[in-house]
Amino acid sequence: MITRLLVANRGEIARRVFRTCGSLGISTVAVFSDPDADAPHVAEADLAVRLPGARPSDTYLHIGRILDACRASGADAVHPGYGFLSENAEFARAVLDAGLVWVGPPPEAVAAMGSKVEAKRLMEQAGVPVLPSLDPEAPGEFPVLVKASAGGGGRGMRIVRGAGELAREVESARRESASAFGDGTVFVEPLLENARHVEVQVLADRHGTVWTLGERECSVQRRHQKVVEECPSPGISAELRERLCEAAVRAARKIGYVGAGTVEFLVKGDRVAFLEMNTRLQVEHPVTELVYGVDLVRLQLEVAEGAALPVTPPEPAGHAVEVRLYAEDGDYLPQSGVLRRFEVSGEVRVHSGVESGSMISPYYDPMLAKVIGYGRVRGEAVRKLVTALRRAKLHGVATNRDLLVKILTNPAFGAGDTHTGFLAPDGPLHDVSRDVSRDGSDDDLPVLAAALAMAADNRRRAKVLAGLPGGWRNVRSQPRRARFEEAEVVYDPLPQGVTVISAEPYEVILERDGVRRTFEVARYDEDGKVYVDHVGGCAELTPLPRLPEPVEHVAPGSLLAPMPGSVLRVEVEPGDRVTKGQAVLVLEAMKMEHRITAPSDGVVSDVHVEKGRQVEAGAVLAIIQEETS
């Protein structure tokens, strides 16, 4: 029996495993890097061991230090979570060689699926349908997909539509894969565009029983990373579901699988093609848990202890949808900084690695939380999610909350018409005529609420004549207005038809056309922002000072760092002529490569950084003098 479990991971998955351990009476051990010293998963474990350093290679990817942590804490078992070392056969062997219980599949199974090239060969032998592998130097057809042989999560993956891009994208994929997984091997296969990404949950014990717990639809993706997942898939027939589950069982039996795993497929029409097998728990496992009424982490632990599964799995009931809440801007660029407020409530399940006040580090994946809705039918699950997301209080860093609401309320999504091109520029989400994500709230009311709350706060803080109304004049020459970077509003006199029911520094209630709306207002001196939460979402506003201080102006043509990161490569020198869209340099942040490109044709007049340098968001990277005709 397992008595003390170390989770070789961080964030929400560590907390998720700890919750199940608590219900089973298993003592828990967290490991943490220096940036994670104050993270919630550290505080929630019974014991915690520091892994000195910040970078994953020095901490969560360092096998020796994690085994040292096991010895120091007295752990007798290891759960790898997902990501990091979860699909590393060497780590699995090292854990077993140390006499510990490995909560995962046999190292041989991990190794068999650890190389996607080898995995495809084995799946062909097992009768599982696969896409052909192409020559990385001359694939002979386009478009193609360059993929990392190791790892996943969209890292080391590139779409190539022409021969002229091939060499550059293959090299970029190799670098990113080597950085993320320690293995730069890539392969190329045909791109099956606008297919569904469907995966089957498997669970196997040591006694020969292999379960399939239905399928998950994971087609809505950005940068090849999943954003929305659901169970069951809205676009899979009973006959196709049976084919997928049979293929998943053949895959698991072929490699002698034990534990929880996922077999992923592309589905287009009646065509099915094996993508990969993830030899670990998936990020999206909660949707399966809700539909099948199981705790997959508990089953993992029981199988690791040698228990036998019942002959048949439980029957499904209802529908579950999960969204991944990321710290990222509208261009999918990861964000870092202090998450000043994090509150997600309602009839949903929330798995998060953060809390109010958490520091979002540039060293790790930018996912803040998973929010999962469950209902008797799909529409009910979606409705619960939309309501929870709109009412969530998320202050301090940009998030993809608005994108998630837009996806969930899009008619194509509502109809189950999803595919891997859903978020592409020509996909359903970008058809403005189909966007029904707005709740009908007046755009000006959150700004007006912010102005009234700030005025009330100013009166509360007043040291003299505090009894006079704010902005009082015995001869008024102009209306009172508030200016923000994003908008400007006149709040005295009030806009026509608006009545103030109450206006306090932190809450304003307004009525227009007989409808009352409540606005919660929060201000943070650290960043000067004002956040107005209301039933339709949140307005983030930046007040403009009445008498602005002189500011340092950035030279025209400056390329600014969109996020903190490390300069991976500089591709130009002063004096070089560049064209619009040409790569100037490459930043590495949150385990991904980000290409910084020229905004227009011009000449590079200065380069302010060099390879290996750490830069902060907003730092000037280079200056390009635009060419004029």
XYZ file of C-alpha atoms in Angstrom:
629
model
C 0.000 0.000 0.000
C 1.138 3.535 -0.746
C 1.611 5.597 2.410
C 3.407 8.750 1.211
C 3.173 10.012 -2.380
C 5.448 12.572 -3.992
C 3.975 14.416 -6.989
C 6.790 15.243 -9.403
C 4.945 18.234 -10.790
C 3.455 21.589 -9.906
C 0.326 23.708 -10.075
C -3.159 22.400 -10.634
C -2.255 18.766 -11.339
C -0.290 18.532 -8.083
C -3.287 19.953 -6.201
C -5.611 17.582 -8.066
C -3.599 14.512 -6.988
C -3.317 15.801 -3.426
C -7.122 16.054 -3.142
C -7.578 12.389 -3.969
C -4.720 11.408 -1.666
C -6.462 13.270 1.155
C -9.613 11.216 0.668
C -7.543 7.988 0.746
C -5.443 8.883 3.786
C -2.201 9.028 1.769
C 0.414 11.520 2.981
C 1.612 13.948 0.282
C 4.900 15.539 -0.747
C 5.293 18.554 -3.032
C 8.408 19.624 -4.864
C 8.895 23.235 -5.860
C 11.240 25.508 -7.774
C 12.266 28.912 -6.437
C 9.528 30.799 -8.374
C 6.980 28.348 -6.925
C 8.037 28.718 -3.286
C 4.731 30.394 -2.360
C 2.545 28.432 -4.786
C -0.701 26.864 -3.504
C 0.423 23.299 -4.216
C 3.360 23.758 -1.837
C 1.144 24.927 1.018
C -1.382 22.106 0.501
C 1.067 19.204 0.719
C 1.967 17.575 4.002
C 5.667 17.985 3.186
C 7.497 20.046 0.563
C 11.028 19.845 -0.815
C 12.789 22.669 -2.641
C 14.367 22.038 -6.045
C 16.920 24.877 -6.285
C 16.617 26.990 -9.404
C 13.940 28.329 -11.720
C 14.261 26.659 -15.094
C 12.485 23.331 -15.631
C 15.782 21.644 -16.570
C 17.128 22.440 -13.088
C 13.957 21.565 -11.197
C 10.919 19.634 -12.442
C 12.910 17.924 -15.204
C 15.880 17.003 -12.994
C 15.551 13.291 -12.218
C 18.338 13.209 -9.645
C 16.909 16.064 -7.585
C 13.422 14.578 -7.578
C 14.739 11.216 -6.373
C 16.711 13.052 -3.690
C 13.436 14.690 -2.652
C 11.836 11.241 -2.352
C 14.609 10.076 -0.057
C 14.572 13.254 2.044
C 10.805 13.169 2.543
C 10.385 9.425 2.998
C 8.069 9.101 0.007
C 7.361 5.538 -1.089
C 5.583 6.377 -4.380
C 5.755 8.936 -7.204
C 2.960 10.366 -9.339
C 4.336 12.268 -12.360
C 1.216 14.324 -13.222
C 1.337 15.437 -16.843
C 4.047 17.268 -18.762
C 7.602 17.464 -17.438
C 8.818 13.879 -16.712
C 5.435 12.152 -16.970
C 6.311 10.426 -20.266
C 9.999 9.918 -19.601
C 10.863 6.209 -19.549
C 14.238 6.891 -17.898
C 12.470 8.583 -14.992
C 9.989 5.717 -14.636
C 12.867 3.208 -14.501
C 14.779 5.335 -12.000
C 11.748 5.495 -9.696
C 11.293 1.717 -9.813
C 15.035 1.079 -9.404
C 14.915 3.206 -6.241
C 12.375 0.776 -4.794
C 9.450 3.197 -5.109
C 5.955 2.676 -6.503
C 5.557 4.280 -9.936
C 2.024 5.558 -10.501
C 2.098 5.101 -14.254
C 2.565 2.548 -17.003
C 5.622 0.265 -17.266
C 8.762 2.033 -18.513
C 8.685 -0.179 -21.617
C 5.224 1.135 -22.517
C 6.330 4.729 -21.921
C 9.380 4.174 -24.141
C 7.278 2.544 -26.877
C 5.028 5.592 -27.126
C 7.726 8.153 -26.195
C 8.886 8.274 -29.803
C 5.978 9.118 -32.081
C 7.941 7.618 -34.979
C 8.239 4.266 -33.202
C 4.664 4.555 -31.937
C 3.303 4.818 -35.482
C 5.221 1.696 -36.499
C 3.841 -0.275 -33.553
C 0.298 0.930 -34.175
C 0.470 -0.204 -37.793
C 1.475 -3.646 -36.547
C -1.510 -3.627 -34.179
C -3.934 -2.776 -36.973
C -4.521 0.794 -35.789
C -4.932 3.200 -38.768
C -2.119 5.771 -39.126
C -1.105 8.593 -41.457
C 1.965 7.956 -43.656
C 5.319 9.412 -42.565
C 6.997 11.683 -45.111
C 10.620 12.640 -45.796
C 11.415 15.720 -43.616
C 13.754 17.040 -46.329
C 11.399 16.505 -49.291
C 7.910 15.402 -48.260
C 6.633 15.442 -51.846
C 3.303 17.026 -50.902
C 1.932 20.065 -49.080
C 0.550 21.126 -46.703
C 2.348 18.995 -44.121
C 2.690 18.955 -40.370
C 6.125 18.894 -38.715
C 5.875 17.204 -35.306
C 8.187 16.538 -32.406
C 8.758 12.834 -31.883
C 8.888 13.394 -28.102
C 6.430 15.261 -25.901
C 3.259 17.066 -26.895
C 1.171 20.121 -26.024
C 1.761 21.659 -29.450
C 5.455 22.192 -28.813
C 7.738 21.332 -31.701
C 4.796 21.378 -34.114
C 4.653 23.452 -37.303
C 2.318 23.653 -40.304
C 4.231 24.007 -43.581
C 2.368 24.973 -46.763
C 5.258 25.287 -49.183
C 8.774 24.019 -49.844
C 10.256 27.461 -49.204
C 9.227 27.326 -45.538
C 10.212 23.714 -44.878
C 13.858 23.956 -43.785
C 13.216 26.907 -41.462
C 10.170 25.343 -39.798
C 11.833 21.934 -39.372
C 14.813 23.572 -37.676
C 12.544 25.684 -35.453
C 10.537 22.613 -34.449
C 13.751 20.748 -33.617
C 14.971 23.562 -31.364
C 11.672 23.904 -29.542
C 11.372 20.148 -29.051
C 14.926 19.891 -27.724
C 14.273 22.745 -25.293
C 10.935 21.382 -24.054
C 11.634 17.623 -24.038
C 15.396 17.162 -24.371
C 14.916 15.471 -27.755
C 15.051 17.352 -31.060
C 13.808 14.518 -33.279
C 10.965 15.554 -35.587
C 8.971 13.849 -38.333
C 6.600 14.960 -41.083
C 3.173 13.709 -42.085
C 0.306 14.963 -44.271
C -1.814 17.718 -42.729
C -5.380 16.525 -42.386
C -7.007 19.952 -42.271
C -10.234 20.751 -40.429
C -10.475 17.263 -38.967
C -11.803 16.490 -35.513
C -9.269 15.770 -32.764
C -10.815 12.921 -30.776
C -9.195 10.910 -28.002
C -10.181 7.771 -26.108
C -9.558 7.366 -22.377
C -8.124 3.957 -21.501
C -7.477 2.383 -18.125
C -5.747 -0.977 -17.721
C -4.732 -3.101 -14.740
C -1.995 -5.705 -14.317
C -4.480 -8.570 -14.677
C -5.391 -8.104 -18.343
C -8.454 -5.864 -18.074
C -8.505 -2.835 -20.384
C -11.275 -0.256 -20.066
C -12.247 2.452 -22.506
C -14.184 5.323 -20.950
C -15.615 6.858 -24.088
C -14.108 9.636 -26.139
C -13.287 13.314 -25.689
C -13.599 15.973 -28.373
C -10.515 18.250 -28.309
C -10.779 19.997 -31.674
C -10.868 23.651 -30.561
C -7.164 24.516 -30.400
C -4.803 27.454 -30.733
C -1.149 26.964 -31.606
C -1.927 23.215 -31.681
C -2.812 23.359 -27.985
C -6.265 22.409 -26.749
C -8.577 25.142 -25.461
C -11.953 23.380 -25.121
C -12.571 19.669 -24.478
C -15.789 17.755 -23.988
C -17.174 14.290 -23.372
C -18.797 12.784 -25.329
C -17.953 14.214 -28.750
C -20.949 15.912 -30.393
C -19.854 14.711 -33.830
C -19.145 11.007 -33.336
C -21.683 8.318 -34.220
C -22.151 5.172 -32.169
C -20.530 3.118 -34.937
C -17.494 5.419 -35.114
C -17.215 5.466 -31.325
C -17.017 1.682 -31.336
C -14.262 1.748 -33.993
C -12.247 4.288 -31.998
C -12.569 2.362 -28.746
C -11.587 -0.914 -30.405
C -8.496 0.756 -31.896
C -7.595 2.202 -28.491
C -7.812 -1.227 -26.846
C -5.577 -2.727 -29.574
C -3.069 0.079 -28.982
C -3.017 -0.470 -25.208
C -2.677 -4.251 -25.484
C 0.094 -3.961 -28.092
C 2.415 -2.231 -25.622
C 1.310 -4.006 -22.430
C -0.235 -0.884 -21.005
C -1.080 -0.471 -17.299
C -2.727 2.577 -15.716
C -4.502 5.597 -17.180
C -3.663 6.723 -20.715
C -5.146 8.319 -23.788
C -5.103 7.290 -27.435
C -5.543 10.271 -29.751
C -6.971 10.248 -33.275
C -7.800 12.581 -36.130
C -11.268 11.975 -37.541
C -12.528 13.377 -40.836
C -15.745 11.884 -42.122
C -15.286 8.127 -41.842
C -11.481 8.375 -41.924
C -9.659 7.683 -38.649
C -5.912 8.195 -38.156
C -3.822 7.540 -35.032
C -2.045 10.635 -33.698
C -0.286 9.512 -30.537
C -0.745 7.773 -27.217
C -0.234 9.835 -24.079
C 1.090 7.478 -21.413
C -0.197 9.568 -18.529
C -3.226 11.358 -17.144
C -4.524 14.051 -19.516
C -5.190 17.675 -18.650
C -8.812 17.155 -19.757
C -9.496 14.059 -17.641
C -12.192 15.783 -15.483
C -14.781 15.671 -18.281
C -14.469 11.883 -18.382
C -14.671 11.695 -14.587
C -17.930 13.653 -14.526
C -19.605 11.690 -17.317
C -18.520 8.256 -16.053
C -18.700 8.982 -12.325
C -15.126 7.930 -11.558
C -12.006 9.369 -9.929
C -9.215 8.587 -12.403
C -6.470 9.524 -9.953
C -7.898 7.106 -7.384
C -8.041 4.381 -10.021
C -4.420 5.160 -10.990
C -3.336 4.717 -7.398
C -5.313 1.514 -6.915
C -3.921 -0.020 -10.110
C -0.392 0.962 -9.026
C -1.015 -0.911 -5.774
C -1.982 -4.017 -7.758
C -5.775 -3.873 -7.577
C -7.902 -5.409 -10.327
C -10.480 -3.380 -12.222
C -14.051 -4.651 -12.512
C -14.598 -6.531 -15.759
C -16.757 -3.793 -17.267
C -16.454 -0.019 -16.869
C -19.312 2.179 -15.609
C -21.916 3.513 -18.029
C -21.802 7.190 -19.095
C -24.430 9.771 -18.152
C -24.737 13.428 -19.160
C -22.266 15.754 -20.845
C -19.209 17.666 -19.606
C -17.280 20.541 -21.187
C -13.918 21.891 -20.021
C -12.195 25.148 -20.943
C -8.580 26.035 -20.263
C -8.157 29.486 -18.774
C -4.786 30.859 -19.874
C -2.782 33.946 -18.957
C -2.430 35.254 -22.491
C -3.396 38.231 -24.619
C -5.587 38.377 -27.707
C -2.697 37.231 -29.902
C -2.207 34.091 -27.767
C 1.007 35.517 -26.303
C 1.596 34.288 -22.726
C 1.496 36.850 -19.933
C 3.288 36.978 -16.616
C 2.922 39.082 -13.491
C 0.817 39.184 -10.336
C -2.679 37.677 -10.519
C -4.249 40.128 -8.116
C -7.660 38.489 -7.937
C -8.774 35.010 -8.932
C -12.343 34.004 -8.173
C -14.302 31.522 -10.276
C -17.550 30.241 -8.809
C -20.907 28.864 -9.839
C -22.169 25.423 -10.816
C -18.790 24.374 -12.203
C -15.738 22.384 -11.179
C -12.488 24.377 -11.007
C -8.970 22.934 -11.069
C -6.437 25.728 -10.579
C -2.788 26.074 -9.737
C -3.190 29.694 -8.645
C -5.047 31.910 -6.207
C -5.426 35.627 -5.627
C -1.942 37.100 -5.286
C -0.134 34.335 -7.205
C 2.841 35.292 -9.347
C 2.515 34.006 -12.908
C 6.052 33.042 -13.869
C 7.507 33.193 -17.397
C 9.176 29.815 -16.810
C 6.110 27.585 -17.003
C 2.954 26.924 -18.982
C 0.535 29.906 -18.775
C -2.554 27.844 -17.891
C -4.210 29.325 -14.799
C -7.066 26.883 -14.391
C -9.488 24.424 -15.940
C -13.173 25.208 -15.567
C -15.578 22.319 -16.164
C -19.329 22.383 -16.605
C -21.535 19.284 -16.338
C -25.161 18.847 -17.314
C -27.727 16.273 -18.273
C -27.364 17.570 -21.834
C -24.604 19.472 -23.652
C -26.402 22.804 -23.678
C -26.787 22.777 -19.909
C -23.063 22.160 -19.379
C -22.171 24.974 -21.794
C -24.606 27.410 -20.163
C -23.091 26.790 -16.716
C -19.617 27.436 -18.107
C -20.582 30.673 -19.839
C -22.212 32.018 -16.679
C -19.221 31.115 -14.489
C -16.734 32.661 -16.906
C -18.673 35.905 -17.291
C -18.944 36.283 -13.522
C -15.342 35.300 -12.771
C -13.144 37.954 -11.190
C -9.766 37.854 -12.920
C -7.563 40.850 -12.237
C -3.913 41.610 -12.846
C -2.933 39.681 -15.979
C -4.620 39.366 -19.343
C -6.538 36.121 -19.821
C -8.385 34.335 -22.616
C -11.696 34.494 -20.718
C -13.421 36.578 -23.426
C -12.222 34.179 -26.133
C -13.650 31.232 -24.210
C -17.049 32.908 -23.886
C -16.961 33.765 -27.571
C -16.258 30.117 -28.451
C -18.940 28.701 -26.181
C -21.637 31.084 -27.442
C -20.789 30.710 -31.120
C -23.613 29.023 -33.102
C -21.174 26.671 -34.861
C -19.907 25.438 -31.498
C -23.467 25.153 -30.234
C -24.238 22.920 -33.200
C -21.204 20.733 -32.455
C -19.567 21.847 -35.707
C -16.001 21.927 -34.385
C -12.704 20.996 -35.994
C -9.014 21.834 -35.648
C -9.446 24.938 -37.820
C -12.158 26.417 -35.599
C -9.899 29.259 -34.385
C -8.188 29.833 -37.742
C -8.657 33.279 -39.346
C -11.158 31.771 -41.780
C -12.838 29.578 -39.155
C -16.369 29.856 -37.726
C -15.288 31.918 -34.729
C -14.158 34.789 -36.937
C -17.469 35.105 -38.765
C -18.702 38.255 -36.996
C -22.258 37.690 -38.177
C -22.380 34.510 -36.095
C -21.034 36.037 -32.864
C -23.660 36.050 -30.130
C -21.262 36.254 -27.178
C -22.438 39.693 -26.067
C -25.013 39.800 -23.262
C -26.619 43.051 -24.393
C -25.094 45.226 -21.631
C -24.481 48.873 -22.471
C -20.796 49.363 -23.242
C -20.671 52.768 -21.551
C -22.094 51.692 -18.190
C -18.968 49.900 -16.863
C -16.910 53.010 -17.697
C -19.495 55.229 -16.028
C -19.464 52.957 -12.978
C -15.678 53.241 -12.781
C -15.881 57.041 -12.911
C -18.551 57.199 -10.186
C -16.633 54.755 -7.944
C -13.443 56.769 -8.320
C -15.306 59.984 -7.518
C -16.820 58.345 -4.420
C -13.396 57.126 -3.368
C -11.935 60.607 -3.792
C -14.635 62.042 -1.485
C -13.988 59.289 1.054
C -10.288 60.149 1.085
C -10.795 63.916 1.177
C -9.019 65.620 4.069
C -10.893 68.959 3.834
C -14.491 69.882 2.945
C -15.391 66.240 2.872
C -19.076 67.092 3.225
C -19.260 68.866 -0.126
C -20.275 66.926 -3.239
C -17.329 65.877 -5.383
C -16.295 68.442 -7.986
C -18.647 71.085 -6.515
C -18.437 74.565 -8.101
C -20.705 77.524 -7.415
C -20.376 78.416 -11.097
C -20.024 75.340 -13.302
C -18.187 75.906 -16.581
C -18.042 72.341 -17.918
C -19.296 68.830 -17.199
C -17.276 66.442 -15.088
C -15.620 63.685 -17.050
C -13.262 60.772 -16.459
C -10.592 59.822 -18.952
C -9.143 56.361 -19.384
C -6.794 55.025 -22.039
C -9.647 52.869 -23.292
C -12.573 55.328 -23.110
C -13.838 58.659 -21.840
C -17.141 59.332 -20.067
C -19.116 62.326 -18.759
C -20.561 61.424 -15.363
C -21.952 64.774 -14.198
C -24.473 65.348 -15.666
C -25.350 61.668 -16.115
C -26.076 60.267 -19.563
C -29.724 60.552 -20.526
C -31.889 57.813 -19.075
C -29.367 56.690 -16.446
C -30.143 56.844 -12.728
C -27.632 56.226 -9.953
C -29.160 53.929 -7.340
C -25.958 53.928 -5.271
C -22.296 54.779 -5.848
C -19.691 53.536 -3.414
C -15.932 53.154 -3.986
C -16.281 49.406 -4.564
C -19.851 49.023 -5.850
C -22.063 51.050 -8.160
C -25.691 50.292 -9.028
C -27.091 51.961 -12.136
C -30.515 51.862 -13.725
C -31.275 52.457 -17.390
C -34.663 51.957 -19.027
C -35.983 50.264 -15.913
C -33.170 47.701 -15.706
C -30.758 47.770 -12.764
C -27.200 46.555 -13.068
C -24.620 46.096 -10.342
C -20.932 46.821 -10.974
C -18.137 45.769 -8.620
C -15.138 48.072 -8.898
C -11.591 47.195 -7.804
C -8.488 49.403 -7.942
C -4.872 48.380 -7.436
C -2.257 51.013 -6.696
C 0.508 48.686 -7.901
C -0.551 48.818 -11.539
C -2.985 51.744 -11.495
C -5.712 49.682 -13.173
C -9.443 49.772 -12.501
C -11.442 46.541 -12.936
C -15.225 46.674 -13.293
C -16.903 43.278 -12.906
C -20.508 42.899 -14.037
C -22.882 40.258 -15.324
C -21.440 40.509 -18.844
C -17.761 40.179 -17.914
C -15.084 42.618 -16.829
C -13.910 45.987 -18.112
C -10.227 46.712 -17.487
C -9.504 50.454 -17.537
C -6.358 52.565 -17.184
C -7.054 56.037 -15.725
C -5.254 58.938 -17.352
C -3.826 61.495 -14.901
C -5.156 65.061 -15.055
C -1.604 66.393 -15.097
C 0.569 63.692 -16.662
C 4.235 63.437 -15.794
C 6.794 63.683 -18.624
C 7.431 60.230 -20.066
C 10.346 58.701 -21.871
C 9.389 58.241 -25.496
C 10.413 55.168 -27.443
C 12.177 55.779 -30.720
C 9.968 55.325 -33.809
C 10.305 51.865 -35.311
C 11.183 50.208 -32.002
C 10.335 46.504 -31.665
C 9.248 45.852 -28.085
C 9.286 42.554 -26.222
C 5.655 41.390 -25.947
C 6.474 39.350 -22.826
C 9.394 38.523 -20.525
C 11.664 35.906 -22.048
C 15.083 34.841 -23.207
C 16.540 35.824 -26.579
C 16.943 32.537 -28.388
C 18.275 33.877 -31.662
C 18.962 37.221 -33.381
C 18.520 36.973 -37.148
C 19.528 40.488 -38.268
C 22.340 42.996 -37.848
C 22.373 46.791 -38.007
C 22.236 47.871 -41.621
C 20.265 44.820 -42.803
C 17.278 45.473 -45.027
C 14.115 43.639 -43.878
C 10.659 43.129 -45.302
C 7.334 43.195 -43.495
C 6.790 39.921 -41.621
C 10.469 38.890 -41.741
C 11.807 37.356 -38.509
C 14.073 39.779 -36.649
C 14.680 37.645 -33.559
C 13.156 34.776 -31.606
C 12.168 34.880 -27.934
C 11.675 31.809 -25.762
C 9.029 32.181 -23.063
C 6.851 29.671 -21.212
C 8.476 26.786 -23.123
C 7.473 28.158 -26.539
C 9.298 29.992 -29.321
C 7.875 33.389 -30.296
C 9.036 34.946 -33.546
C 9.358 38.754 -33.461
C 8.863 40.087 -36.982
C 9.376 43.363 -38.803
C 6.167 45.457 -38.842
C 7.055 46.963 -42.236
C 9.751 47.103 -44.896
C 12.803 48.986 -43.679
C 16.403 48.986 -42.500
C 17.624 47.738 -39.114
C 19.239 50.768 -37.471
C 20.006 49.166 -34.103
C 19.853 45.829 -32.246
C 19.678 46.154 -28.456
C 19.934 42.486 -27.432
C 22.038 39.419 -28.014
C 21.491 35.663 -27.820
C 20.861 34.394 -24.280
C 19.837 37.726 -22.800
C 16.775 37.883 -20.521
C 14.413 40.730 -21.375
C 11.373 42.190 -19.639
C 8.055 42.913 -21.315
C 8.248 46.242 -23.143
C 12.034 46.212 -23.537
C 13.311 47.616 -26.847
C 14.736 44.729 -28.851
C 15.644 46.428 -32.113
C 14.831 49.531 -34.153
C 13.732 49.432 -37.785
C 13.641 52.590 -39.858
C 10.644 52.311 -42.149
C 11.289 52.845 -45.832
C 9.347 55.654 -47.426
C 8.521 55.819 -51.107
